[in-house]
PDB file of C-alpha atoms and ligand atoms in Angstrom:
ATOM      1  CA  MET A   1      39.133 -24.187  14.938  1.00 69.00           C
ATOM      2  CA  THR A   2      35.522 -25.673  15.023  1.00 79.00           C
ATOM      3  CA  SER A   3      32.531 -23.511  13.932  1.00 82.00           C
ATOM      4  CA  PRO A   4      29.533 -23.211  16.768  1.00 85.00           C
ATOM      5  CA  VAL A   5      26.661 -25.519  15.532  1.00 83.00           C
ATOM      6  CA  ILE A   6      23.263 -23.736  15.148  1.00 77.00           C
ATOM      7  CA  PRO A   7      20.404 -26.122  14.858  1.00 78.00           C
ATOM      8  CA  VAL A   8      18.003 -25.429  12.258  1.00 76.00           C
ATOM      9  CA  TYR A   9      15.207 -27.392  13.920  1.00 79.00           C
ATOM     10  CA  LYS A  10      15.767 -27.668  17.421  1.00 81.00           C
ATOM     11  CA  PRO A  11      13.103 -25.539  19.501  1.00 82.00           C
ATOM     12  CA  ASP A  12      14.387 -23.306  22.298  1.00 81.00           C
ATOM     13  CA  LEU A  13      12.054 -23.894  25.236  1.00 88.00           C
ATOM     14  CA  GLY A  14      14.147 -23.245  27.976  1.00 91.00           C
ATOM     15  CA  GLY A  15      11.691 -20.407  29.366  1.00 96.00           C
ATOM     16  CA  ASN A  16       8.376 -20.649  30.930  1.00 96.00           C
ATOM     17  CA  GLU A  17       7.128 -22.734  28.350  1.00 94.00           C
ATOM     18  CA  ARG A  18       5.880 -25.910  30.159  1.00 96.00           C
ATOM     19  CA  ARG A  19       4.484 -23.562  33.213  1.00 97.00           C
ATOM     20  CA  TYR A  20       2.443 -21.563  30.648  1.00 95.00           C
ATOM     21  CA  VAL A  21       1.066 -24.801  28.667  1.00 95.00           C
ATOM     22  CA  LEU A  22       0.010 -26.288  32.209  1.00 97.00           C
ATOM     23  CA  GLU A  23      -1.370 -22.891  33.071  1.00 96.00           C
ATOM     24  CA  CYS A  24      -3.342 -22.564  30.019  1.00 95.00           C
ATOM     25  CA  LEU A  25      -4.600 -26.106  30.408  1.00 95.00           C
ATOM     26  CA  ASP A  26      -5.712 -25.491  33.742  1.00 96.00           C
ATOM     27  CA  SER A  27      -7.484 -22.331  32.904  1.00 95.00           C
ATOM     28  CA  THR A  28      -9.613 -24.740  30.221  1.00 94.00           C
ATOM     29  CA  TRP A  29      -9.244 -21.876  27.697  1.00 92.00           C
ATOM     30  CA  ILE A  30      -7.473 -24.138  25.196  1.00 88.00           C
ATOM     31  CA  SER A  31      -8.585 -22.327  22.064  1.00 83.00           C
ATOM     32  CA  SER A  32     -10.373 -18.745  20.948  1.00 80.00           C
ATOM     33  CA  LEU A  33      -9.818 -17.249  23.993  1.00 86.00           C
ATOM     34  CA  GLY A  34      -8.117 -17.134  27.296  1.00 91.00           C
ATOM     35  CA  ALA A  35      -5.550 -14.583  28.872  1.00 93.00           C
ATOM     36  CA  PHE A  36      -2.515 -15.711  26.743  1.00 94.00           C
ATOM     37  CA  ILE A  37      -3.703 -14.746  23.178  1.00 94.00           C
ATOM     38  CA  PRO A  38      -4.108 -10.691  23.782  1.00 95.00           C
ATOM     39  CA  LYS A  39      -0.923 -11.259  25.708  1.00 95.00           C
ATOM     40  CA  PHE A  40       0.968 -12.806  22.927  1.00 95.00           C
ATOM     41  CA  GLU A  41      -0.645 -10.158  20.533  1.00 97.00           C
ATOM     42  CA  ALA A  42       0.429  -7.326  22.498  1.00 98.00           C
ATOM     43  CA  ALA A  43       4.084  -8.992  22.676  1.00 97.00           C
ATOM     44  CA  VAL A  44       4.560  -9.511  19.063  1.00 98.00           C
ATOM     45  CA  ALA A  45       3.191  -5.915  18.464  1.00 98.00           C
ATOM     46  CA  ALA A  46       5.911  -4.541  20.704  1.00 98.00           C
ATOM     47  CA  VAL A  47       8.670  -6.770  19.514  1.00 97.00           C
ATOM     48  CA  THR A  48       8.110  -5.839  15.716  1.00 98.00           C
ATOM     49  CA  GLY A  49       6.721  -2.591  16.206  1.00 98.00           C
ATOM     50  CA  ALA A  50       3.461  -3.301  14.363  1.00 98.00           C
ATOM     51  CA  ARG A  51       0.308  -1.381  15.027  1.00 97.00           C
ATOM     52  CA  HIS A  52      -1.722  -4.391  15.380  1.00 97.00           C
ATOM     53  CA  ALA A  53      -1.094  -8.477  15.685  1.00 98.00           C
ATOM     54  CA  ILE A  54      -3.702 -11.037  15.258  1.00 97.00           C
ATOM     55  CA  ALA A  55      -2.804 -14.357  16.467  1.00 96.00           C
ATOM     56  CA  VAL A  56      -3.586 -17.337  14.085  1.00 96.00           C
ATOM     57  CA  CYS A  57      -2.778 -20.858  14.110  1.00 94.00           C
ATOM     58  CA  ASN A  58       0.179 -20.918  12.102  1.00 97.00           C
ATOM     59  CA  GLY A  59       2.285 -19.315   9.705  1.00 98.00           C
ATOM     60  CA  THR A  60       0.469 -20.616   6.740  1.00 98.00           C
ATOM     61  CA  VAL A  61      -2.999 -19.741   7.880  1.00 98.00           C
ATOM     62  CA  ALA A  62      -1.456 -16.142   8.514  1.00 98.00           C
ATOM     63  CA  LEU A  63      -0.364 -15.707   4.860  1.00 98.00           C
ATOM     64  CA  HIS A  64      -3.965 -17.140   3.625  1.00 98.00           C
ATOM     65  CA  LEU A  65      -5.742 -14.578   5.841  1.00 98.00           C
ATOM     66  CA  ALA A  66      -3.616 -11.629   4.783  1.00 98.00           C
ATOM     67  CA  LEU A  67      -4.159 -12.522   0.821  1.00 98.00           C
ATOM     68  CA  HIS A  68      -7.669 -13.293   1.614  1.00 97.00           C
ATOM     69  CA  CYS A  69      -8.162  -9.737   2.679  1.00 97.00           C
ATOM     70  CA  LEU A  70      -6.793  -8.231  -0.649  1.00 97.00           C
ATOM     71  CA  ASP A  71      -9.811  -9.706  -2.250  1.00 95.00           C
ATOM     72  CA  LEU A  72      -7.616 -11.402  -4.728  1.00 97.00           C
ATOM     73  CA  GLY A  73      -9.299 -13.906  -7.136  1.00 97.00           C
ATOM     74  CA  ALA A  74      -8.984 -15.603 -10.699  1.00 98.00           C
ATOM     75  CA  GLY A  75      -7.226 -13.369 -13.275  1.00 98.00           C
ATOM     76  CA  ASP A  76      -5.116 -11.658 -10.482  1.00 98.00           C
ATOM     77  CA  GLU A  77      -1.525 -12.463 -10.473  1.00 98.00           C
ATOM     78  CA  VAL A  78       0.688 -12.338  -7.413  1.00 98.00           C
ATOM     79  CA  ILE A  79       4.636 -12.021  -7.927  1.00 98.00           C
ATOM     80  CA  VAL A  80       6.564 -14.511  -5.439  1.00 98.00           C
ATOM     81  CA  PRO A  81       9.827 -15.750  -5.286  1.00 98.00           C
ATOM     82  CA  THR A  82      11.137 -18.951  -6.633  1.00 97.00           C
ATOM     83  CA  PHE A  83      12.905 -20.049  -3.388  1.00 97.00           C
ATOM     84  CA  THR A  84      10.644 -20.326  -0.447  1.00 97.00           C
ATOM     85  CA  TYR A  85       8.423 -22.431   1.641  1.00 96.00           C
ATOM     86  CA  ILE A  86       5.718 -23.988  -0.282  1.00 97.00           C
ATOM     87  CA  ALA A  87       3.089 -22.381   2.004  1.00 97.00           C
ATOM     88  CA  SER A  88       4.092 -18.638   0.110  1.00 97.00           C
ATOM     89  CA  VAL A  89       2.965 -20.393  -3.056  1.00 98.00           C
ATOM     90  CA  ASN A  90      -0.003 -22.551  -1.805  1.00 98.00           C
ATOM     91  CA  THR A  91      -2.019 -19.635  -0.220  1.00 98.00           C
ATOM     92  CA  ILE A  92      -2.023 -17.608  -3.528  1.00 98.00           C
ATOM     93  CA  ALA A  93      -3.283 -20.403  -5.348  1.00 98.00           C
ATOM     94  CA  GLN A  94      -5.999 -20.792  -2.736  1.00 98.00           C
ATOM     95  CA  THR A  95      -7.383 -17.257  -3.445  1.00 98.00           C
ATOM     96  CA  GLY A  96      -7.684 -18.092  -6.923  1.00 98.00           C
ATOM     97  CA  ALA A  97      -4.891 -15.979  -8.414  1.00 98.00           C
ATOM     98  CA  ARG A  98      -2.039 -17.039 -10.062  1.00 98.00           C
ATOM     99  CA  PRO A  99       1.512 -17.251  -8.601  1.00 98.00           C
ATOM    100  CA  VAL A 100       4.304 -15.389 -10.958  1.00 98.00           C
ATOM    101  CA  PHE A 101       7.965 -16.871  -9.757  1.00 98.00           C
ATOM    102  CA  ALA A 102      10.451 -14.480  -9.393  1.00 98.00           C
ATOM    103  CA  ASP A 103      14.180 -15.471  -9.216  1.00 98.00           C
ATOM    104  CA  ALA A 104      16.293 -15.397  -6.081  1.00 96.00           C
ATOM    105  CA  ARG A 105      19.432 -13.308  -5.696  1.00 95.00           C
ATOM    106  CA  PRO A 106      22.759 -14.894  -5.222  1.00 94.00           C
ATOM    107  CA  SER A 107      23.943 -12.685  -2.321  1.00 94.00           C
ATOM    108  CA  ASP A 108      21.092 -13.318  -0.013  1.00 93.00           C
ATOM    109  CA  TRP A 109      18.767 -15.887  -1.751  1.00 96.00           C
ATOM    110  CA  ASN A 110      15.884 -13.543  -1.237  1.00 98.00           C
ATOM    111  CA  ILE A 111      13.585 -12.038  -4.022  1.00 98.00           C
ATOM    112  CA  ASP A 112      15.429 -10.232  -6.929  1.00 98.00           C
ATOM    113  CA  PRO A 113      13.577  -6.788  -7.286  1.00 98.00           C
ATOM    114  CA  ASP A 114      15.056  -6.431 -10.840  1.00 98.00           C
ATOM    115  CA  ASP A 115      13.425  -9.719 -11.862  1.00 98.00           C
ATOM    116  CA  ALA A 116      10.069  -8.991  -9.896  1.00 98.00           C
ATOM    117  CA  ALA A 117      10.013  -5.765 -11.976  1.00 98.00           C
ATOM    118  CA  ARG A 118      10.420  -7.429 -15.193  1.00 98.00           C
ATOM    119  CA  LEU A 119       7.196 -10.010 -14.481  1.00 98.00           C
ATOM    120  CA  ILE A 120       4.747  -6.974 -13.583  1.00 98.00           C
ATOM    121  CA  THR A 121       1.819  -6.874 -15.818  1.00 98.00           C
ATOM    122  CA  PRO A 122      -2.044  -5.062 -16.054  1.00 98.00           C
ATOM    123  CA  ARG A 123      -2.875  -8.494 -13.703  1.00 98.00           C
ATOM    124  CA  THR A 124      -0.518  -7.972 -11.054  1.00 98.00           C
ATOM    125  CA  LYS A 125      -2.022  -7.261  -7.700  1.00 98.00           C
ATOM    126  CA  ALA A 126       0.628  -7.836  -4.908  1.00 98.00           C
ATOM    127  CA  ILE A 127       4.113  -9.265  -4.271  1.00 98.00           C
ATOM    128  CA  LEU A 128       4.761 -11.635  -1.671  1.00 98.00           C
ATOM    129  CA  LEU A 129       8.370 -11.330  -0.360  1.00 98.00           C
ATOM    130  CA  VAL A 130       9.766 -13.754   1.826  1.00 98.00           C
ATOM    131  CA  HIS A 131      12.537 -12.850   4.236  1.00 98.00           C
ATOM    132  CA  LEU A 132      14.625 -16.039   4.400  1.00 95.00           C
ATOM    133  CA  TYR A 133      16.637 -17.537   7.081  1.00 92.00           C
ATOM    134  CA  GLY A 134      16.596 -14.122   8.826  1.00 93.00           C
ATOM    135  CA  ALA A 135      18.011 -12.021   6.014  1.00 96.00           C
ATOM    136  CA  ALA A 136      15.642  -8.991   4.946  1.00 98.00           C
ATOM    137  CA  CYS A 137      14.945  -8.493   1.347  1.00 98.00           C
ATOM    138  CA  ASP A 138      15.834  -5.541  -0.483  1.00 98.00           C
ATOM    139  CA  MET A 139      12.861  -3.185   0.974  1.00 97.00           C
ATOM    140  CA  THR A 140      14.429  -0.244  -0.517  1.00 97.00           C
ATOM    141  CA  ALA A 141      13.550  -1.638  -4.013  1.00 98.00           C
ATOM    142  CA  LEU A 142      10.793  -3.214  -3.357  1.00 98.00           C
ATOM    143  CA  THR A 143       8.624  -0.697  -1.586  1.00 98.00           C
ATOM    144  CA  ALA A 144       9.615   1.339  -4.400  1.00 98.00           C
ATOM    145  CA  LEU A 145       8.715  -0.916  -6.955  1.00 98.00           C
ATOM    146  CA  SER A 146       5.452  -1.791  -5.184  1.00 98.00           C
ATOM    147  CA  ALA A 147       4.479   1.949  -4.963  1.00 98.00           C
ATOM    148  CA  ARG A 148       5.302   3.025  -8.357  1.00 98.00           C
ATOM    149  CA  HIS A 149       2.884   0.190  -9.920  1.00 98.00           C
ATOM    150  CA  GLY A 150       0.343   0.250  -6.837  1.00 98.00           C
ATOM    151  CA  LEU A 151       1.101  -3.201  -6.021  1.00 98.00           C
ATOM    152  CA  HIS A 152       0.389  -4.564  -2.472  1.00 98.00           C
ATOM    153  CA  LEU A 153       3.347  -5.652  -0.693  1.00 98.00           C
ATOM    154  CA  VAL A 154       2.699  -8.820   1.651  1.00 98.00           C
ATOM    155  CA  GLU A 155       5.723  -9.753   3.788  1.00 98.00           C
ATOM    156  CA  ASP A 156       6.144 -13.417   4.884  1.00 98.00           C
ATOM    157  CA  CYS A 157       8.343 -13.233   7.955  1.00 98.00           C
ATOM    158  CA  ALA A 158       7.813 -16.869   8.699  1.00 97.00           C
ATOM    159  CA  GLU A 159      11.871 -17.277   9.280  1.00 95.00           C
ATOM    160  CA  ALA A 160      12.902 -13.739  10.163  1.00 96.00           C
ATOM    161  CA  LEU A 161      11.332 -12.691  13.597  1.00 95.00           C
ATOM    162  CA  GLY A 162      13.973 -10.328  15.055  1.00 96.00           C
ATOM    163  CA  THR A 163      15.155  -9.459  11.646  1.00 97.00           C
ATOM    164  CA  THR A 164      15.251  -5.325  11.666  1.00 97.00           C
ATOM    165  CA  ARG A 165      16.833  -3.252   8.909  1.00 95.00           C
ATOM    166  CA  GLU A 166      17.702   0.227   9.817  1.00 92.00           C
ATOM    167  CA  GLY A 167      15.986  -0.434  13.069  1.00 95.00           C
ATOM    168  CA  ARG A 168      12.593  -1.239  11.437  1.00 97.00           C
ATOM    169  CA  HIS A 169      11.509  -4.724  11.831  1.00 98.00           C
ATOM    170  CA  VAL A 170      10.572  -7.183   8.857  1.00 98.00           C
ATOM    171  CA  GLY A 171       6.774  -7.188   8.619  1.00 98.00           C
ATOM    172  CA  THR A 172       5.987  -3.480   8.990  1.00 98.00           C
ATOM    173  CA  TYR A 173       6.919  -2.279   5.615  1.00 98.00           C
ATOM    174  CA  GLY A 174       3.979  -3.701   3.527  1.00 97.00           C
ATOM    175  CA  ILE A 175       0.249  -3.965   4.049  1.00 97.00           C
ATOM    176  CA  ALA A 176       0.763  -7.262   6.039  1.00 98.00           C
ATOM    177  CA  GLY A 177       3.649  -8.978   7.816  1.00 98.00           C
ATOM    178  CA  THR A 178       3.117 -12.709   8.809  1.00 98.00           C
ATOM    179  CA  PHE A 179       5.100 -14.639  11.027  1.00 98.00           C
ATOM    180  CA  SER A 180       5.506 -18.597  12.050  1.00 96.00           C
ATOM    181  CA  PHE A 181       6.747 -20.576  15.423  1.00 91.00           C
ATOM    182  CA  PHE A 182       7.588 -23.538  13.275  1.00 88.00           C
ATOM    183  CA  GLY A 183      10.577 -25.157  15.034  1.00 75.00           C
ATOM    184  CA  ASN A 184      13.335 -23.274  12.759  1.00 67.00           C
TER     185      ASN A 184
HETATM  186  C1  PLP B 201       9.246 -18.905   4.474  1.00 73.22           C
HETATM  187  C2  PLP B 201       8.218 -19.518   5.208  1.00 73.22           C
HETATM  188  N1  PLP B 201       6.513 -19.373   5.033  1.00 73.22           N
HETATM  189  C3  PLP B 201       5.532 -20.080   5.818  1.00 73.22           C
HETATM  190  C4  PLP B 201       5.814 -21.023   6.639  1.00 73.22           C
HETATM  191  C5  PLP B 201       4.403 -21.543   7.113  1.00 73.22           C
HETATM  192  O1  PLP B 201       4.601 -21.432   8.428  1.00 73.22           O
HETATM  193  P1  PLP B 201       4.000 -22.663   9.393  1.00 73.22           P
HETATM  194  O2  PLP B 201       4.598 -23.890   9.308  1.00 73.22           O
HETATM  195  O3  PLP B 201       3.696 -22.032  10.940  1.00 73.22           O
HETATM  196  O4  PLP B 201       2.578 -22.789   8.742  1.00 73.22           O
HETATM  197  C6  PLP B 201       7.279 -21.499   6.756  1.00 73.22           C
HETATM  198  C7  PLP B 201       7.448 -22.602   7.665  1.00 73.22           C
HETATM  199  O5  PLP B 201       8.494 -22.925   7.675  1.00 73.22           O
HETATM  200  C8  PLP B 201       8.359 -20.861   6.102  1.00 73.22           C
HETATM  201  O6  PLP B 201       9.367 -21.024   6.304  1.00 73.22           O
END
């Protein structure tokens, strides 16, 4: 028996993408405004159930924006998993805060809530968790942990558009959830 092949990096462009790109070019609104951005934001809000959705140019900028809005700076610490894409770490460093690495769980490679709990200090301001490869983190443990210590919870959902947990889309548990349309 052969296993189905699921490509990691192959974009699925089987719909109206070409038509929309050409329509966008023809409209001359190739940045900032135009008809597609509000449509896109409304569609993302509808799919995720988020109250608001804001489009920026990629998942890295979305993370930076979310962290910037938390007023983080030198002396602050943000807990982040060891196993992630580098943007989750770089954007913490860009705010001046220090990334503090929590280990991954063997079961799903996502952040281990018990290790995150051990790393909390008076300087900890936030947990930036990452839902890897479409698998949701343990949101019961992580929301309880962040509430207990008064920490912001930011969800990097770059790899998890479409991931729900008990009917709730990831990215709607914390103060902000960020997504990416990178090819994988
Ligand atoms: C976990 C994770 N965070 C952030 C990003 C960054 O997203 P982008 O490539 O859209 O900047 C990626 C992209 O692959 C990612 O996998």
